[in-house]
XYZ file of C-alpha atoms in Angstrom:
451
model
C 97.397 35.533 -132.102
C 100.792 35.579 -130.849
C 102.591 35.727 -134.490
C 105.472 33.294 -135.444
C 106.441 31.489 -138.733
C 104.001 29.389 -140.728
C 105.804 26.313 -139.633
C 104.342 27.996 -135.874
C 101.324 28.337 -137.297
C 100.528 25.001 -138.968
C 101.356 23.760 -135.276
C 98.580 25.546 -133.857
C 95.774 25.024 -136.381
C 97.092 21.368 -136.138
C 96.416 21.004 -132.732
C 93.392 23.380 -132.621
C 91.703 21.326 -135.347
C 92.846 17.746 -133.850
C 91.278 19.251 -130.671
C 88.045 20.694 -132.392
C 87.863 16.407 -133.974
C 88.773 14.876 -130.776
C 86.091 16.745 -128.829
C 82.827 16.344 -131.821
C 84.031 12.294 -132.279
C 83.567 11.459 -128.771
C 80.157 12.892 -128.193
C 78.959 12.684 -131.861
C 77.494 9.526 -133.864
C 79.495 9.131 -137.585
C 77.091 7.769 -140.313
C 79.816 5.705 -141.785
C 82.441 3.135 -140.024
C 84.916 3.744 -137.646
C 87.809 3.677 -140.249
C 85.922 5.690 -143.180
C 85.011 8.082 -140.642
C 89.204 8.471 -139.456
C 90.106 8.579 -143.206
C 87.663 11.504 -144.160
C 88.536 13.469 -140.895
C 92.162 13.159 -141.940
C 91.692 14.288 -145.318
C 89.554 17.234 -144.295
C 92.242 18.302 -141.740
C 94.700 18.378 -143.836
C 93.169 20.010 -147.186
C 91.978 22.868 -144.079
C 95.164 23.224 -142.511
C 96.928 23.712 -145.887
C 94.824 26.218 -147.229
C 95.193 28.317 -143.204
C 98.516 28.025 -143.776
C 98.239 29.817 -147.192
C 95.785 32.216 -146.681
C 98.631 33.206 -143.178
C 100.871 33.548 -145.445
C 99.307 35.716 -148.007
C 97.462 37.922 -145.603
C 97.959 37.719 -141.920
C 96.186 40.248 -140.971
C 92.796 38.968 -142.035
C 93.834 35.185 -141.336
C 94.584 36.532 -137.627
C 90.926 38.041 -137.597
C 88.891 35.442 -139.089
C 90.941 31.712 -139.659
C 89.567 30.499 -136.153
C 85.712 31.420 -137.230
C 86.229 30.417 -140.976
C 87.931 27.042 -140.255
C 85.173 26.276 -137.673
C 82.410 26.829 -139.565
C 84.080 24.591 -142.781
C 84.603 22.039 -139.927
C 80.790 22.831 -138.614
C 79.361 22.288 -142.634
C 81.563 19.089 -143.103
C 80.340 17.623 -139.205
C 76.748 18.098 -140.179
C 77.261 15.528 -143.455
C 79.141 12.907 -141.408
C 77.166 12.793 -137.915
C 73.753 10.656 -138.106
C 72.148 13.080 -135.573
C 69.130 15.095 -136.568
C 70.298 18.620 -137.968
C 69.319 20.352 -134.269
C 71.138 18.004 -132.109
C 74.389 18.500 -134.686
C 73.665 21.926 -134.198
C 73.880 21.819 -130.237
C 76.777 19.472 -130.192
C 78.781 21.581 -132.713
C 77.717 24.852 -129.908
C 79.225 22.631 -127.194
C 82.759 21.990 -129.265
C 82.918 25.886 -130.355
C 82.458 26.418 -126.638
C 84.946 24.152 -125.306
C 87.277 25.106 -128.857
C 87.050 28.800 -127.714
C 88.256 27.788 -123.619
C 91.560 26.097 -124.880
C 92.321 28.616 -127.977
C 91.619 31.701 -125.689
C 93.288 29.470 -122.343
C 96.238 29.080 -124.507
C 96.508 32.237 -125.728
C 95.911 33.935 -122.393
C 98.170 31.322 -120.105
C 100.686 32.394 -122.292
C 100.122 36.054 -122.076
C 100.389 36.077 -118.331
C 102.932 33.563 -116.806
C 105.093 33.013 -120.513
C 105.318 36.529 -121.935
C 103.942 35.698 -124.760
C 105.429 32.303 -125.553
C 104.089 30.598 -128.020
C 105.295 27.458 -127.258
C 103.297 27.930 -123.481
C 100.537 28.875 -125.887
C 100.975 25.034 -127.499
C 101.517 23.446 -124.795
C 98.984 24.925 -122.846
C 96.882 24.004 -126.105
C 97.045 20.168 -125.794
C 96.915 20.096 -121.908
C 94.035 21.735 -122.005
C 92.615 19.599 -125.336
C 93.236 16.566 -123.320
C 91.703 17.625 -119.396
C 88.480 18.241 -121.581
C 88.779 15.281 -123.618
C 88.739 13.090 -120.457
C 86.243 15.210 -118.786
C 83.375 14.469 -121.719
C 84.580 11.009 -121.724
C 84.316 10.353 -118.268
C 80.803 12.548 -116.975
C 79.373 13.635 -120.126
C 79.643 11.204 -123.439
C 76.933 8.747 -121.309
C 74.388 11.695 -120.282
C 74.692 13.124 -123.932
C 73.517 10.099 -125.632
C 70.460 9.980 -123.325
C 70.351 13.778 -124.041
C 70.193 13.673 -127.796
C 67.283 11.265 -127.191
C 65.347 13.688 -125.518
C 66.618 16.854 -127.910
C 65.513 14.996 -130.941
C 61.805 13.799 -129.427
C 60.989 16.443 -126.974
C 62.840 19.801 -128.110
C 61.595 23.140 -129.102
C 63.278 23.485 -132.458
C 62.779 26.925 -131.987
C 64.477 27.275 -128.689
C 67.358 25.333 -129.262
C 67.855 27.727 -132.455
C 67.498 30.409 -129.907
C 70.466 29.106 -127.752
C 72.796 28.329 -130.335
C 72.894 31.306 -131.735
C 73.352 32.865 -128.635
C 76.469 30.648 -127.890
C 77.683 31.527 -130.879
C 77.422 35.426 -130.289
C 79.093 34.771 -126.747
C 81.655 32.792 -128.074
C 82.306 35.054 -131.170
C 82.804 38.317 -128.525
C 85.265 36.481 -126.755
C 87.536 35.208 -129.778
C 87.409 38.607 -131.417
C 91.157 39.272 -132.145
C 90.927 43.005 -131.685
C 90.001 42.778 -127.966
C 92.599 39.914 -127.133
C 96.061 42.682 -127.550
C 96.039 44.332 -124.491
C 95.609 42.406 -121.241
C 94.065 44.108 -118.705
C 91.959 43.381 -115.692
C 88.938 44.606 -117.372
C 89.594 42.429 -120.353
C 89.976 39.476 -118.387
C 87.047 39.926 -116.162
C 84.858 40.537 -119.371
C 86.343 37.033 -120.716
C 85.907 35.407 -117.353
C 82.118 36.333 -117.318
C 81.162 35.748 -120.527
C 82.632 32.202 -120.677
C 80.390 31.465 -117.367
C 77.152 33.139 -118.832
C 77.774 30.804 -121.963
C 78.841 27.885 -119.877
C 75.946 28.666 -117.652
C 73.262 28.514 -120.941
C 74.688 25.478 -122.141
C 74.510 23.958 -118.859
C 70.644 25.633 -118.434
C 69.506 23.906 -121.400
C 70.916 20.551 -120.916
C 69.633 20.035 -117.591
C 66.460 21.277 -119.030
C 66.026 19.150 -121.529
C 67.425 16.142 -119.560
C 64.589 17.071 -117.224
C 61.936 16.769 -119.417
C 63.295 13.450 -120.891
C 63.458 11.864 -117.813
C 59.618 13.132 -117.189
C 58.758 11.653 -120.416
C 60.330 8.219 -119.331
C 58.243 8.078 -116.558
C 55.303 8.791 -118.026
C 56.194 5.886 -120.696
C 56.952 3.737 -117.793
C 53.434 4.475 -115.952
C 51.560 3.682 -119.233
C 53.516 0.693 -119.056
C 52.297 0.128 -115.812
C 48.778 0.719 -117.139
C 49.023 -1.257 -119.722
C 50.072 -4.227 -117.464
C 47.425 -3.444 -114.798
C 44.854 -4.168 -117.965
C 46.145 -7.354 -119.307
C 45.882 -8.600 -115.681
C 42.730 -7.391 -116.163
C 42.075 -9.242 -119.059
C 43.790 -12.601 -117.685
C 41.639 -12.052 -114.364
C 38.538 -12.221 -116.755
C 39.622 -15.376 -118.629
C 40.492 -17.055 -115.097
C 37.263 -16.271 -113.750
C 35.187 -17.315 -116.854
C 37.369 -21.126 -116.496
C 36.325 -21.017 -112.700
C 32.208 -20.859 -113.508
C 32.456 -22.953 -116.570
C 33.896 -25.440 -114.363
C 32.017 -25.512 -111.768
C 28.446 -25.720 -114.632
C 30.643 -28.373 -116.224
C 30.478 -30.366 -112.709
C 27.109 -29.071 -112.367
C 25.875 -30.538 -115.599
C 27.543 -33.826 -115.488
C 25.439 -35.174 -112.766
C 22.407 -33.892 -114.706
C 23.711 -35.672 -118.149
C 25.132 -38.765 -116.366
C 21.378 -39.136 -114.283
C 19.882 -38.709 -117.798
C 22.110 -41.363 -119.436
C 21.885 -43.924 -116.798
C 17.652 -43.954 -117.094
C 18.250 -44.381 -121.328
C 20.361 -47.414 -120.295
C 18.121 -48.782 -117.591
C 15.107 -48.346 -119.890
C 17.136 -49.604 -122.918
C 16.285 -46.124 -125.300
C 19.404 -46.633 -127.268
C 18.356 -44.675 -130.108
C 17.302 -41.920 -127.514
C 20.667 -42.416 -125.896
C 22.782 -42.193 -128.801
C 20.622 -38.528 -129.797
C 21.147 -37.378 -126.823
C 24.760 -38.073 -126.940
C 24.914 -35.916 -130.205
C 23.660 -33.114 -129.083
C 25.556 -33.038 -126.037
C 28.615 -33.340 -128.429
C 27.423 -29.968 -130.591
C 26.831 -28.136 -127.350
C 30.194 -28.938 -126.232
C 31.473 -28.051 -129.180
C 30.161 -24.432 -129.264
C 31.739 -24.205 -125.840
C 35.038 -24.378 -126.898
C 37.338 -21.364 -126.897
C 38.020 -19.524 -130.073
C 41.003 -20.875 -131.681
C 42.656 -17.806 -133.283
C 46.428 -18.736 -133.738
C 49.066 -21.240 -132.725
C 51.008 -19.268 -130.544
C 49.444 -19.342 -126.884
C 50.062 -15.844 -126.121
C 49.218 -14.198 -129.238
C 45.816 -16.318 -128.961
C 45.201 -15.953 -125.483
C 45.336 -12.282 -125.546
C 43.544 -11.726 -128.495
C 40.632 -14.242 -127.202
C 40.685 -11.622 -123.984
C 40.192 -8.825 -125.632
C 38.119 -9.907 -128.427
C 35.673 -10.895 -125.695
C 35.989 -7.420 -124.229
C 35.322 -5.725 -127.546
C 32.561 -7.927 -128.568
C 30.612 -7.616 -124.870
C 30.767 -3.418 -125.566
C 28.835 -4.573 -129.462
C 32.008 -3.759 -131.413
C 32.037 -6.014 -134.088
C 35.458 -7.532 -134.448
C 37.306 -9.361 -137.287
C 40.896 -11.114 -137.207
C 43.140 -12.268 -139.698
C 45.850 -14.104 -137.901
C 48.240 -16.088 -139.948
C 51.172 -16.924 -137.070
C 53.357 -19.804 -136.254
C 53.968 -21.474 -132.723
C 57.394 -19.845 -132.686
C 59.056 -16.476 -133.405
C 62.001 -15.196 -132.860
C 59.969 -12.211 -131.078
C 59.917 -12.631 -127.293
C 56.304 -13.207 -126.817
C 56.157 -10.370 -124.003
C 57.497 -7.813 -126.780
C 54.295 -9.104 -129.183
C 51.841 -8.907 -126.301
C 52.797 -5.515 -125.571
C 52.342 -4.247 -128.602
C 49.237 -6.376 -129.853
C 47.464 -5.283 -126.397
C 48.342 -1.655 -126.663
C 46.600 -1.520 -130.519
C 43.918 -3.820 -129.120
C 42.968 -1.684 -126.070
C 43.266 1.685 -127.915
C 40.881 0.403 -130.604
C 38.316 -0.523 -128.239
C 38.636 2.567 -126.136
C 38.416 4.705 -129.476
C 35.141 2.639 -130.320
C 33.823 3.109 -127.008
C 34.208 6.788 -127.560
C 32.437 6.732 -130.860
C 29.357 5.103 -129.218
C 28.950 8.144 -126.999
C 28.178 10.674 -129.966
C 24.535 10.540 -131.316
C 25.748 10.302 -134.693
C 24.935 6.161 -134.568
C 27.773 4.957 -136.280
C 28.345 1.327 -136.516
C 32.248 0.296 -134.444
C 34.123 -1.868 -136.228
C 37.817 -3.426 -135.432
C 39.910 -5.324 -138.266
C 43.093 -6.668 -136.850
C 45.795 -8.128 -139.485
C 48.673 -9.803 -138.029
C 51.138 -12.047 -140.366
C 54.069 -13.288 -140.914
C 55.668 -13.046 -144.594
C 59.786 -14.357 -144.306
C 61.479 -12.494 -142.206
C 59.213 -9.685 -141.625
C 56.203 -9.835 -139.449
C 53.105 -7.223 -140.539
C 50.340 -5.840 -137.999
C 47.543 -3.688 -139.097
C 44.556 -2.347 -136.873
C 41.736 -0.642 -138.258
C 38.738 0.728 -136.168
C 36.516 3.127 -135.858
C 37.284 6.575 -134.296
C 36.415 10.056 -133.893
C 36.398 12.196 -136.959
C 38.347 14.843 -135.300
C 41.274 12.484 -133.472
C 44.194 14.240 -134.660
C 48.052 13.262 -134.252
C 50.546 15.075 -132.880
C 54.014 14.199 -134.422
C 52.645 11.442 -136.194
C 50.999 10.156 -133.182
C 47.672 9.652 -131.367
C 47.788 11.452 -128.227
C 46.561 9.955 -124.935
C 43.489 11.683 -125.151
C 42.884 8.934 -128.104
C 44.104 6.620 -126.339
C 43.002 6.792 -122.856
C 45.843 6.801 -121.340
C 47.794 4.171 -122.533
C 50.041 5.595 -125.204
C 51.538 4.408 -128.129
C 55.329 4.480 -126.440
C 55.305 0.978 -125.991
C 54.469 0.492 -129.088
C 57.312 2.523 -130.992
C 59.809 1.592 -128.697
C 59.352 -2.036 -128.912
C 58.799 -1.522 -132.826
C 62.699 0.358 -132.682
C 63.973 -2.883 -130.635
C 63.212 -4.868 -134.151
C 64.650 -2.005 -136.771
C 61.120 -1.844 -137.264
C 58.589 1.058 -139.041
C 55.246 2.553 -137.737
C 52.480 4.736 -139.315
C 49.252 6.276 -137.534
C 46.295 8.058 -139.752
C 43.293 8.721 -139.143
C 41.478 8.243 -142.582
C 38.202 9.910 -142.589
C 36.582 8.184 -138.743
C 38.850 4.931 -139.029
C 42.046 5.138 -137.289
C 44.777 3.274 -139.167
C 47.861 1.528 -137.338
C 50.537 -0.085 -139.653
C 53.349 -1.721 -138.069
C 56.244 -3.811 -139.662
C 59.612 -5.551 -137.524
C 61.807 -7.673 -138.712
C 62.538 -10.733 -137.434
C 65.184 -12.298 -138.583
C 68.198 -13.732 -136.641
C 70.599 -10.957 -137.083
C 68.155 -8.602 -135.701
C 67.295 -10.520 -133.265
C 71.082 -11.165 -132.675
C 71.331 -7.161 -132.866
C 69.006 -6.477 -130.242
C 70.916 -8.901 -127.585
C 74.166 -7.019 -128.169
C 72.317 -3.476 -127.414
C 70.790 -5.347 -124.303
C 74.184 -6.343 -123.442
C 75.436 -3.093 -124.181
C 73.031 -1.515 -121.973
C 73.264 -3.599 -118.970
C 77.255 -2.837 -119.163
């Protein structure tokens, strides 16, 4: 610290804290609105700043040792209840601001040491420059990545690691705003400051590239079993096409056979015989007919597909479909997630029917629509053993198609998901809402996106 009069001194934990704010609101996410969130900021500031400014003037000695710490850590305790982040990625973000808090309190301090003698209105002014160079900085190259980033920290990151680093940013960062080693400027002092804010800048660097690494991974492995997943329905369609191409071509076949067989009746005048025969070519065309599951074509044609598929591998199959012609779903979001439960159920059956323990594979698909919400529940049978990491079936279960699609198109509809395995039958519970304003919702993020 560079001393002055309280008035000096509010200044600086003014501008400190305003910087400290600045810095967390751009790359944090508030739980409440935008003006509840400036309100309780304010009044945090100030109660803070006050009670600096009184414990300066009662002791300066210990308010020069420990008010940048203590004021952080209140601001660190109060960030934590306002951000919607998980706890961890809170934690990281708050690592970043000390970080960047302790490069323009000790840039300050040490611009005005060497050009300003001291100054402490360089030290201010130095303050706010460099407050507002950083601000633009995360605005401009890293507010974008860092979304993305928290993504990945809160899905793919070792909780135990990222503990691990922040405390060690905080022990770098702590050395370097310890007051007693900041009153005599000397080469050594400033090479020690100099290298210790690059090894911390170099961690936090490390570790987001790291992680952003291993989120991107994870996207492409999503975007493969997407792939997958498409390369099956195709599958699936190819199947159905096929199957229309040979029943047409018995259907021409036949008709010569039943028109040759109609035309002797007539010529004979059998039309008793003719008229039986008519009826039972009317019940076997009957029991030709597709399966009529639902209204909706591509709800119905996929599940037709694939309850062909399951019922051809002697898995017995029952559906409860209760569906309209129209949602307010894109049918390519239902198909995706009705063919992903669909395919993993019969893979997980298959799988059961390999084990000499005989048991008997079994698929019970729910899907309904109850106001505005719209409920799907799959249960089959599966392995005893199957067991879920994070709540999830992992693509051993699943063959390689994960549940990704699933979840993500699930999060598109503020919807919620559950996987269990109860005792051999694999549970999947899925509810999305589908409503207007969601749906209204969802084309603003898509908007959002593509800007």
């Amino acid at each position: 610290m560079l001393g002055g009069s309280v008035y000096i001194a509010f200044i600086r934990f003014a501008i400190s804290l305003a910087g400290v704010v600045v810095l967390f609101f751009i790359i944090s996410k508030s739980r409440f609105g935008r003006k509840k969130t400036l309100v309780c900021y304010g009044c945090f500031s100030a109660a803070l700043i006050l009670m600096a400014c009184v414990w300066y003037v009662a002791d300066w000695e210990s308010c020069v040792r420990m008010v940048a710490f203590t004021m952080y850590m209140c601001f660190a305790v109060f960030a934590v209840f306002m951000n919607r982040d998980s706890v961890y990625l809170t934690l990281y973000k708050l690592a970043l601001i000390f970080y960047l808090m302790s490069a323009f309190v000790v840039g300050g301090l040490e611009i005005s040491i060497i050009f300003f003698h001291r100054n402490v209105w360089a030290d201010i002014v130095s303050r706010i420059l460099l407050i507002l160079i950083i601000a633009f900085l995360l605005d401009k190259y890293v507010k974008k990545s860092m979304q993305g980033y928290g993504d990945y920290v809160e899905k793919e990151a070792d909780h135990f690691s990222i503990a691990l680093m922040i405390i060690c940013v905080l022990l770098g960062i702590g050395y370097i705003l310890n007051p007693t080693l900041n009153r005599e400027m000397t080469p050594q002092r400033l090479y020690q400051v100099l290298t210790n804010f690059f090894l911390t800048g170099t961690l936090q660097l490390l570790v987001f590239r790291f992680y952003l690494h291993v989120g991107k991974e994870k996207e492409y492995e999503r975007e493969n079993q997407l792939i997958q997943m498409n390369y099956r329905l195709l599958e699936r369609q190819l199947e159905i096409l096929e199957e229309s191409v040979d029943s047409g071509r018995r259907l021409r076949h036949d008709i010569r056979h039943h028109n040759a067989v109609m035309a002797e009746y007539v010529r004979r005048g059998q039309q008793e015989e003719l008229l039986q025969y008519l009826r039972e070519y009317d019940r076997e065309t009957d029991q030709g007919i597709p399966e009529m599951i639902c209204a909706n074509t591509a709800v119905n044609n996929i599940l037709s597909a694939y309850t062909r598929k399951a019922r051809s591998e002697r898995i017995k199959v029952t559906l409860d479909v209760e569906l309209g012609r129209n949602l307010a779903i894109p049918s390519i979001d239902l198909v995706a997630i009705l063919a992903n439960v669909y395919e993993n159920a019969i893979y997980a059956c298959m799988e059961v029917m390999k084990q000499p323990d005989g048991r008997e594979c079994f698929i019970h698909l729910m899907l309904k629509k109850r106001k505005n919400k719209l409920i799907i529940s799959c249960r089959n049978t599966c392995k005893m053993g199957t067991e879920l990491k994070g709540g999830q079936p992992g693509t051993e279960f699943t063959g390689g198609v994960g549940v990704s699609s699933i979840t993500r198109t699930a999060d598109k509809y503020a919807g919620e998901y559950d996987f269990k395995n109860d005792q051999g039958v694999f549970v999947v519970r899925l509810i999305m809402n589908v409503d207007s304003e969601t749906k209204r919702m969802r084309n603003k993020n898509l908007r959002t996106e593509e800007r």
